[in-house]
PDB file of C-alpha atoms in Angstrom:
ATOM      1  CA  ALA S 111      33.293 -83.956 -32.579  1.00 81.00           C
ATOM      2  CA  GLN S 112      36.721 -82.513 -33.137  1.00 87.00           C
ATOM      3  CA  SER S 113      37.624 -80.146 -35.972  1.00 92.00           C
ATOM      4  CA  VAL S 114      40.659 -78.330 -37.313  1.00 96.00           C
ATOM      5  CA  THR S 115      40.948 -74.992 -39.085  1.00 96.00           C
ATOM      6  CA  GLN S 116      43.920 -73.969 -41.157  1.00 97.00           C
ATOM      7  CA  PRO S 117      43.101 -70.416 -42.197  1.00 96.00           C
ATOM      8  CA  ASP S 118      45.849 -70.035 -44.772  1.00 96.00           C
ATOM      9  CA  ILE S 119      45.297 -71.999 -47.969  1.00 96.00           C
ATOM     10  CA  HIS S 120      48.515 -70.861 -49.609  1.00 97.00           C
ATOM     11  CA  ILE S 121      51.648 -69.211 -48.197  1.00 97.00           C
ATOM     12  CA  THR S 122      54.728 -67.987 -50.064  1.00 97.00           C
ATOM     13  CA  VAL S 123      58.007 -67.324 -48.274  1.00 97.00           C
ATOM     14  CA  SER S 124      61.525 -66.578 -49.414  1.00 97.00           C
ATOM     15  CA  GLU S 125      64.203 -69.162 -48.829  1.00 97.00           C
ATOM     16  CA  GLY S 126      65.925 -68.438 -45.538  1.00 97.00           C
ATOM     17  CA  ALA S 127      62.959 -66.570 -44.096  1.00 97.00           C
ATOM     18  CA  SER S 128      61.044 -67.731 -41.052  1.00 97.00           C
ATOM     19  CA  LEU S 129      57.776 -69.591 -41.331  1.00 97.00           C
ATOM     20  CA  GLU S 130      54.652 -69.896 -39.225  1.00 98.00           C
ATOM     21  CA  LEU S 131      51.658 -71.949 -40.292  1.00 98.00           C
ATOM     22  CA  ARG S 132      48.493 -71.468 -38.286  1.00 98.00           C
ATOM     23  CA  CYS S 133      46.255 -74.165 -36.880  1.00 98.00           C
ATOM     24  CA  ASN S 134      43.227 -73.899 -34.618  1.00 97.00           C
ATOM     25  CA  TYR S 135      41.383 -76.887 -33.277  1.00 95.00           C
ATOM     26  CA  SER S 136      38.114 -77.615 -31.573  1.00 92.00           C
ATOM     27  CA  TYR S 137      37.868 -80.451 -29.092  1.00 87.00           C
ATOM     28  CA  GLY S 138      36.273 -80.806 -25.703  1.00 77.00           C
ATOM     29  CA  ALA S 139      39.160 -82.473 -23.913  1.00 79.00           C
ATOM     30  CA  THR S 140      42.940 -82.375 -24.133  1.00 76.00           C
ATOM     31  CA  PRO S 141      43.669 -83.188 -27.739  1.00 84.00           C
ATOM     32  CA  TYR S 142      46.363 -85.110 -29.473  1.00 89.00           C
ATOM     33  CA  LEU S 143      47.782 -82.757 -32.095  1.00 93.00           C
ATOM     34  CA  PHE S 144      49.830 -83.467 -35.193  1.00 94.00           C
ATOM     35  CA  TRP S 145      51.463 -81.772 -38.125  1.00 97.00           C
ATOM     36  CA  TYR S 146      51.985 -83.763 -41.312  1.00 96.00           C
ATOM     37  CA  VAL S 147      53.734 -82.817 -44.543  1.00 97.00           C
ATOM     38  CA  GLN S 148      52.727 -84.093 -47.973  1.00 94.00           C
ATOM     39  CA  SER S 149      54.955 -83.662 -50.997  1.00 90.00           C
ATOM     40  CA  PRO S 150      53.596 -84.282 -54.511  1.00 82.00           C
ATOM     41  CA  GLY S 151      53.217 -87.998 -55.112  1.00 74.00           C
ATOM     42  CA  GLN S 152      54.318 -88.798 -51.583  1.00 79.00           C
ATOM     43  CA  GLY S 153      52.460 -90.100 -48.591  1.00 83.00           C
ATOM     44  CA  LEU S 154      51.842 -88.054 -45.490  1.00 91.00           C
ATOM     45  CA  GLN S 155      54.867 -87.785 -43.228  1.00 93.00           C
ATOM     46  CA  LEU S 156      54.574 -86.931 -39.565  1.00 93.00           C
ATOM     47  CA  LEU S 157      56.566 -83.818 -38.639  1.00 96.00           C
ATOM     48  CA  LEU S 158      55.717 -83.710 -34.949  1.00 95.00           C
ATOM     49  CA  LYS S 159      53.053 -84.524 -32.403  1.00 92.00           C
ATOM     50  CA  TYR S 160      51.797 -83.304 -29.057  1.00 92.00           C
ATOM     51  CA  PHE S 161      50.212 -85.561 -26.478  1.00 85.00           C
ATOM     52  CA  SER S 162      51.093 -84.065 -23.134  1.00 84.00           C
ATOM     53  CA  GLY S 163      53.860 -82.351 -21.230  1.00 86.00           C
ATOM     54  CA  ASP S 164      55.993 -79.594 -22.690  1.00 89.00           C
ATOM     55  CA  THR S 165      53.840 -77.395 -24.890  1.00 91.00           C
ATOM     56  CA  LEU S 166      56.734 -76.610 -27.252  1.00 96.00           C
ATOM     57  CA  VAL S 167      57.296 -79.665 -29.421  1.00 96.00           C
ATOM     58  CA  GLN S 168      60.329 -80.279 -31.593  1.00 96.00           C
ATOM     59  CA  GLY S 169      59.976 -82.260 -34.783  1.00 96.00           C
ATOM     60  CA  ILE S 170      61.940 -83.419 -37.759  1.00 95.00           C
ATOM     61  CA  LYS S 171      63.505 -81.185 -40.407  1.00 94.00           C
ATOM     62  CA  GLY S 172      63.935 -78.306 -37.951  1.00 96.00           C
ATOM     63  CA  PHE S 173      60.212 -77.740 -37.352  1.00 97.00           C
ATOM     64  CA  GLU S 174      58.617 -76.961 -34.010  1.00 97.00           C
ATOM     65  CA  ALA S 175      55.079 -76.288 -32.833  1.00 98.00           C
ATOM     66  CA  GLU S 176      53.600 -74.751 -29.726  1.00 96.00           C
ATOM     67  CA  PHE S 177      50.373 -75.905 -28.094  1.00 95.00           C
ATOM     68  CA  LYS S 178      48.428 -72.991 -26.629  1.00 94.00           C
ATOM     69  CA  ARG S 179      45.361 -74.258 -24.834  1.00 92.00           C
ATOM     70  CA  SER S 180      43.961 -70.780 -24.187  1.00 92.00           C
ATOM     71  CA  GLN S 181      43.970 -70.043 -27.909  1.00 94.00           C
ATOM     72  CA  SER S 182      43.130 -73.587 -29.071  1.00 94.00           C
ATOM     73  CA  SER S 183      46.093 -73.308 -31.390  1.00 96.00           C
ATOM     74  CA  PHE S 184      49.001 -75.451 -32.503  1.00 97.00           C
ATOM     75  CA  ASN S 185      51.024 -73.312 -34.893  1.00 98.00           C
ATOM     76  CA  LEU S 186      53.950 -74.758 -36.804  1.00 98.00           C
ATOM     77  CA  ARG S 187      57.191 -72.790 -37.053  1.00 98.00           C
ATOM     78  CA  LYS S 188      60.575 -72.982 -38.689  1.00 98.00           C
ATOM     79  CA  PRO S 189      63.249 -70.314 -38.264  1.00 97.00           C
ATOM     80  CA  SER S 190      64.769 -70.636 -41.737  1.00 97.00           C
ATOM     81  CA  VAL S 191      62.938 -72.221 -44.652  1.00 97.00           C
ATOM     82  CA  HIS S 192      64.714 -74.307 -47.279  1.00 96.00           C
ATOM     83  CA  TRP S 193      63.527 -74.770 -50.868  1.00 95.00           C
ATOM     84  CA  SER S 194      62.911 -78.436 -50.094  1.00 94.00           C
ATOM     85  CA  ASP S 195      60.241 -77.443 -47.560  1.00 96.00           C
ATOM     86  CA  ALA S 196      57.851 -76.570 -50.374  1.00 96.00           C
ATOM     87  CA  ALA S 197      54.934 -78.949 -49.840  1.00 96.00           C
ATOM     88  CA  GLU S 198      51.470 -79.090 -48.333  1.00 96.00           C
ATOM     89  CA  TYR S 199      51.156 -79.096 -44.569  1.00 98.00           C
ATOM     90  CA  PHE S 200      48.268 -80.576 -42.638  1.00 97.00           C
ATOM     91  CA  CYS S 201      47.381 -80.006 -39.020  1.00 97.00           C
ATOM     92  CA  ALA S 202      45.373 -82.763 -37.380  1.00 95.00           C
ATOM     93  CA  VAL S 203      43.667 -83.472 -34.085  1.00 92.00           C
ATOM     94  CA  GLY S 204      43.225 -86.928 -32.634  1.00 87.00           C
ATOM     95  CA  ALA S 205      40.655 -88.087 -30.149  1.00 81.00           C
ATOM     96  CA  LYS S 206      40.521 -91.315 -28.224  1.00 73.00           C
ATOM     97  CA  THR S 207      37.329 -92.904 -29.444  1.00 67.00           C
ATOM     98  CA  GLY S 208      36.267 -96.363 -28.436  1.00 63.00           C
ATOM     99  CA  GLY S 209      39.800 -97.357 -27.581  1.00 62.00           C
ATOM    100  CA  TYR S 210      41.550 -96.019 -30.660  1.00 70.00           C
ATOM    101  CA  GLN S 211      42.643 -92.677 -31.985  1.00 74.00           C
ATOM    102  CA  LYS S 212      40.419 -91.026 -34.570  1.00 83.00           C
ATOM    103  CA  VAL S 213      42.298 -88.323 -36.459  1.00 89.00           C
ATOM    104  CA  THR S 214      40.658 -85.321 -38.123  1.00 92.00           C
ATOM    105  CA  PHE S 215      42.692 -83.298 -40.588  1.00 95.00           C
ATOM    106  CA  GLY S 216      42.540 -79.678 -41.596  1.00 96.00           C
ATOM    107  CA  THR S 217      42.262 -78.631 -45.213  1.00 96.00           C
ATOM    108  CA  GLY S 218      45.976 -77.967 -45.522  1.00 97.00           C
ATOM    109  CA  THR S 219      48.310 -75.067 -46.243  1.00 98.00           C
ATOM    110  CA  LYS S 220      50.343 -75.156 -49.418  1.00 97.00           C
ATOM    111  CA  LEU S 221      53.803 -73.684 -48.931  1.00 97.00           C
ATOM    112  CA  GLN S 222      55.693 -72.144 -51.826  1.00 97.00           C
ATOM    113  CA  VAL S 223      59.354 -71.222 -51.332  1.00 97.00           C
ATOM    114  CA  ILE S 224      60.906 -68.643 -53.632  1.00 96.00           C
ATOM    115  CA  PRO S 225      64.659 -68.201 -54.119  1.00 91.00           C
TER     116      PRO S 225
ATOM    117  CA  GLY D 223      59.603-102.740 -48.255  1.00 55.00           C
ATOM    118  CA  ALA D 224      59.400-101.241 -44.794  1.00 80.00           C
ATOM    119  CA  GLY D 225      56.527 -98.846 -45.392  1.00 92.00           C
ATOM    120  CA  VAL D 226      52.836 -98.999 -46.185  1.00 95.00           C
ATOM    121  CA  SER D 227      52.229 -99.848 -49.817  1.00 95.00           C
ATOM    122  CA  GLN D 228      49.127 -99.310 -51.901  1.00 96.00           C
ATOM    123  CA  THR D 229      48.163-100.676 -55.276  1.00 97.00           C
ATOM    124  CA  PRO D 230      47.420 -99.565 -57.854  1.00 97.00           C
ATOM    125  CA  SER D 231      48.951 -96.111 -57.650  1.00 95.00           C
ATOM    126  CA  ASN D 232      46.453 -94.877 -60.203  1.00 96.00           C
ATOM    127  CA  LYS D 233      43.090 -96.268 -61.238  1.00 97.00           C
ATOM    128  CA  VAL D 234      40.872 -94.901 -63.969  1.00 98.00           C
ATOM    129  CA  THR D 235      37.422 -96.388 -64.290  1.00 97.00           C
ATOM    130  CA  GLU D 236      34.067 -95.605 -65.809  1.00 97.00           C
ATOM    131  CA  LYS D 237      30.996 -94.531 -63.925  1.00 97.00           C
ATOM    132  CA  GLY D 238      29.084 -97.533 -62.645  1.00 97.00           C
ATOM    133  CA  LYS D 239      32.057 -99.902 -62.523  1.00 98.00           C
ATOM    134  CA  TYR D 240      33.400-101.775 -59.508  1.00 98.00           C
ATOM    135  CA  VAL D 241      36.898-101.103 -58.161  1.00 98.00           C
ATOM    136  CA  GLU D 242      39.162-102.604 -55.537  1.00 98.00           C
ATOM    137  CA  LEU D 243      42.018-100.761 -53.875  1.00 98.00           C
ATOM    138  CA  ARG D 244      44.645-102.662 -51.930  1.00 98.00           C
ATOM    139  CA  CYS D 245      46.687-101.729 -48.886  1.00 98.00           C
ATOM    140  CA  ASP D 246      49.679-103.604 -47.459  1.00 97.00           C
ATOM    141  CA  PRO D 247      50.405-102.280 -43.977  1.00 96.00           C
ATOM    142  CA  ILE D 248      53.710-102.354 -42.180  1.00 94.00           C
ATOM    143  CA  SER D 249      54.394-105.869 -40.970  1.00 93.00           C
ATOM    144  CA  GLY D 250      53.164-106.387 -37.419  1.00 89.00           C
ATOM    145  CA  HIS D 251      50.878-103.360 -37.364  1.00 91.00           C
ATOM    146  CA  THR D 252      47.503-104.401 -36.022  1.00 89.00           C
ATOM    147  CA  ALA D 253      45.644-101.166 -36.699  1.00 91.00           C
ATOM    148  CA  LEU D 254      44.759-100.099 -40.240  1.00 94.00           C
ATOM    149  CA  TYR D 255      42.938 -96.987 -41.422  1.00 95.00           C
ATOM    150  CA  TRP D 256      41.486 -95.849 -44.734  1.00 97.00           C
ATOM    151  CA  TYR D 257      41.119 -92.175 -45.595  1.00 97.00           C
ATOM    152  CA  ARG D 258      39.846 -90.325 -48.649  1.00 97.00           C
ATOM    153  CA  GLN D 259      41.467 -87.105 -49.801  1.00 95.00           C
ATOM    154  CA  SER D 260      39.502 -85.048 -52.299  1.00 95.00           C
ATOM    155  CA  LEU D 261      41.127 -82.270 -54.281  1.00 91.00           C
ATOM    156  CA  GLY D 262      42.003 -79.322 -52.066  1.00 88.00           C
ATOM    157  CA  GLN D 263      40.969 -81.107 -48.894  1.00 91.00           C
ATOM    158  CA  GLY D 264      42.646 -82.886 -46.052  1.00 94.00           C
ATOM    159  CA  PRO D 265      42.331 -86.631 -45.608  1.00 95.00           C
ATOM    160  CA  GLU D 266      38.912 -87.715 -44.365  1.00 96.00           C
ATOM    161  CA  PHE D 267      38.526 -90.810 -42.179  1.00 94.00           C
ATOM    162  CA  LEU D 268      36.655 -93.723 -43.734  1.00 96.00           C
ATOM    163  CA  ILE D 269      37.206 -96.867 -41.662  1.00 95.00           C
ATOM    164  CA  TYR D 270      39.421 -98.342 -38.957  1.00 93.00           C
ATOM    165  CA  PHE D 271      40.394-101.981 -38.516  1.00 93.00           C
ATOM    166  CA  GLN D 272      41.822-103.530 -35.384  1.00 89.00           C
ATOM    167  CA  GLY D 273      43.003-106.930 -36.519  1.00 89.00           C
ATOM    168  CA  THR D 274      40.458-108.484 -38.834  1.00 92.00           C
ATOM    169  CA  GLY D 275      37.430-106.560 -37.670  1.00 89.00           C
ATOM    170  CA  ALA D 276      36.182-103.149 -38.692  1.00 90.00           C
ATOM    171  CA  ALA D 277      36.030-101.372 -35.339  1.00 86.00           C
ATOM    172  CA  ASP D 278      34.728 -98.120 -36.779  1.00 90.00           C
ATOM    173  CA  ASP D 279      33.233 -97.723 -40.252  1.00 93.00           C
ATOM    174  CA  SER D 280      31.417 -94.498 -39.493  1.00 91.00           C
ATOM    175  CA  GLY D 281      33.288 -92.603 -42.199  1.00 94.00           C
ATOM    176  CA  LEU D 282      32.149 -94.739 -45.110  1.00 96.00           C
ATOM    177  CA  PRO D 283      29.946 -92.390 -47.150  1.00 95.00           C
ATOM    178  CA  ASN D 284      27.316 -94.944 -48.196  1.00 95.00           C
ATOM    179  CA  ASP D 285      26.733 -98.652 -48.748  1.00 95.00           C
ATOM    180  CA  ARG D 286      28.597 -98.647 -52.053  1.00 97.00           C
ATOM    181  CA  PHE D 287      31.803 -98.573 -50.022  1.00 97.00           C
ATOM    182  CA  PHE D 288      33.037-101.647 -48.213  1.00 96.00           C
ATOM    183  CA  ALA D 289      36.400-102.752 -46.822  1.00 97.00           C
ATOM    184  CA  VAL D 290      37.797-106.059 -45.641  1.00 96.00           C
ATOM    185  CA  ARG D 291      40.889-107.302 -43.862  1.00 96.00           C
ATOM    186  CA  PRO D 292      40.364-111.077 -43.723  1.00 95.00           C
ATOM    187  CA  GLU D 293      43.699-112.120 -42.262  1.00 93.00           C
ATOM    188  CA  GLY D 294      44.488-109.035 -40.230  1.00 90.00           C
ATOM    189  CA  SER D 295      47.128-107.790 -42.617  1.00 94.00           C
ATOM    190  CA  VAL D 296      46.281-106.729 -46.188  1.00 97.00           C
ATOM    191  CA  SER D 297      43.113-104.709 -46.602  1.00 98.00           C
ATOM    192  CA  THR D 298      40.964-104.077 -49.651  1.00 98.00           C
ATOM    193  CA  LEU D 299      38.651-101.117 -50.096  1.00 98.00           C
ATOM    194  CA  LYS D 300      35.832-101.951 -52.474  1.00 98.00           C
ATOM    195  CA  ILE D 301      33.646 -99.441 -54.252  1.00 98.00           C
ATOM    196  CA  GLN D 302      30.577-100.563 -56.156  1.00 97.00           C
ATOM    197  CA  ARG D 303      28.764 -98.621 -58.876  1.00 97.00           C
ATOM    198  CA  THR D 304      31.383 -95.893 -58.867  1.00 98.00           C
ATOM    199  CA  GLU D 305      30.297 -92.290 -59.311  1.00 97.00           C
ATOM    200  CA  ARG D 306      32.271 -89.281 -60.524  1.00 97.00           C
ATOM    201  CA  GLY D 307      32.165 -87.903 -56.993  1.00 96.00           C
ATOM    202  CA  ASP D 308      34.199 -90.888 -55.803  1.00 97.00           C
ATOM    203  CA  SER D 309      37.232 -89.494 -57.626  1.00 97.00           C
ATOM    204  CA  ALA D 310      39.878 -88.814 -54.977  1.00 97.00           C
ATOM    205  CA  VAL D 311      43.119 -90.117 -53.528  1.00 96.00           C
ATOM    206  CA  TYR D 312      42.489 -93.019 -51.178  1.00 97.00           C
ATOM    207  CA  LEU D 313      45.068 -93.243 -48.414  1.00 96.00           C
ATOM    208  CA  CYS D 314      45.832 -96.150 -46.171  1.00 96.00           C
ATOM    209  CA  ALA D 315      47.652 -95.907 -42.848  1.00 95.00           C
ATOM    210  CA  SER D 316      48.740 -98.412 -40.239  1.00 93.00           C
ATOM    211  CA  SER D 317      49.901 -98.195 -36.661  1.00 89.00           C
ATOM    212  CA  LEU D 318      51.421-100.652 -34.236  1.00 84.00           C
ATOM    213  CA  TYR D 319      48.592-100.616 -31.739  1.00 73.00           C
ATOM    214  CA  GLY D 320      45.208 -99.041 -32.156  1.00 59.00           C
ATOM    215  CA  THR D 321      44.359 -98.480 -28.535  1.00 56.00           C
ATOM    216  CA  SER D 322      47.284 -96.393 -27.386  1.00 58.00           C
ATOM    217  CA  GLY D 323      46.986 -92.655 -27.492  1.00 56.00           C
ATOM    218  CA  ASP D 324      50.384 -91.897 -28.845  1.00 63.00           C
ATOM    219  CA  ASN D 325      50.721 -94.292 -31.736  1.00 73.00           C
ATOM    220  CA  GLU D 326      51.835 -92.760 -34.984  1.00 81.00           C
ATOM    221  CA  GLN D 327      49.913 -93.622 -38.106  1.00 88.00           C
ATOM    222  CA  PHE D 328      52.193 -94.364 -41.050  1.00 91.00           C
ATOM    223  CA  PHE D 329      50.667 -93.484 -44.393  1.00 93.00           C
ATOM    224  CA  GLY D 330      51.012 -95.087 -47.786  1.00 94.00           C
ATOM    225  CA  PRO D 331      51.434 -93.065 -51.001  1.00 92.00           C
ATOM    226  CA  GLY D 332      47.778 -93.445 -51.881  1.00 94.00           C
ATOM    227  CA  THR D 333      45.742 -94.639 -54.849  1.00 96.00           C
ATOM    228  CA  ARG D 334      44.454 -91.920 -57.141  1.00 96.00           C
ATOM    229  CA  LEU D 335      41.004 -92.976 -58.347  1.00 98.00           C
ATOM    230  CA  THR D 336      39.480 -91.222 -61.338  1.00 98.00           C
ATOM    231  CA  VAL D 337      35.912 -92.010 -62.330  1.00 97.00           C
ATOM    232  CA  LEU D 338      35.055 -90.884 -65.839  1.00 96.00           C
TER     233      LEU D 338
END
């Protein structure tokens, strides 16, 4: 079974600083990888996804993530954080199971942005 | 609306009561998923529907939990004899096709269930 580890429960960065959120996954085959963002009272929004091809994936809101098979990682990055990026971020891994995609989420990283 | 909707947004009930949570997926989406998100945790898979049938209910924690999707659109998650440990946010998601590897799941805002 697949699993996801997000080692950082809470991260604080200054507005304008760069950001990297860590994600490690466990899965026996090539995974489908996702990053979602959840703001208070809002549903989960997909930031980006990796299925195959280029290991550097561009997403919405200026985010990118890099798939590193050798490290079983899919870290999320943003060069300059905005106050509106404060939210909770979830990494997820999907596996084709019985003809559909079963997604397993990490426990999340809560991002605080200070002025 | 164009997105996934869930009702009610909040539900407070007493231990032992029965509750129903409703999900309206995006029109035309054949795949529907239920997840449970406990405090401080990521969403946890409960059940997947392809059309009207539950193709995978392996995430349902016990037989107090049941879900239906009789017409292949709206789904209802039913919880019998609620317990305090059932308190969580219940999320619904839908996708256009269930069998393709790259289909995005679109999530609703969730129903926050509190069992007193």
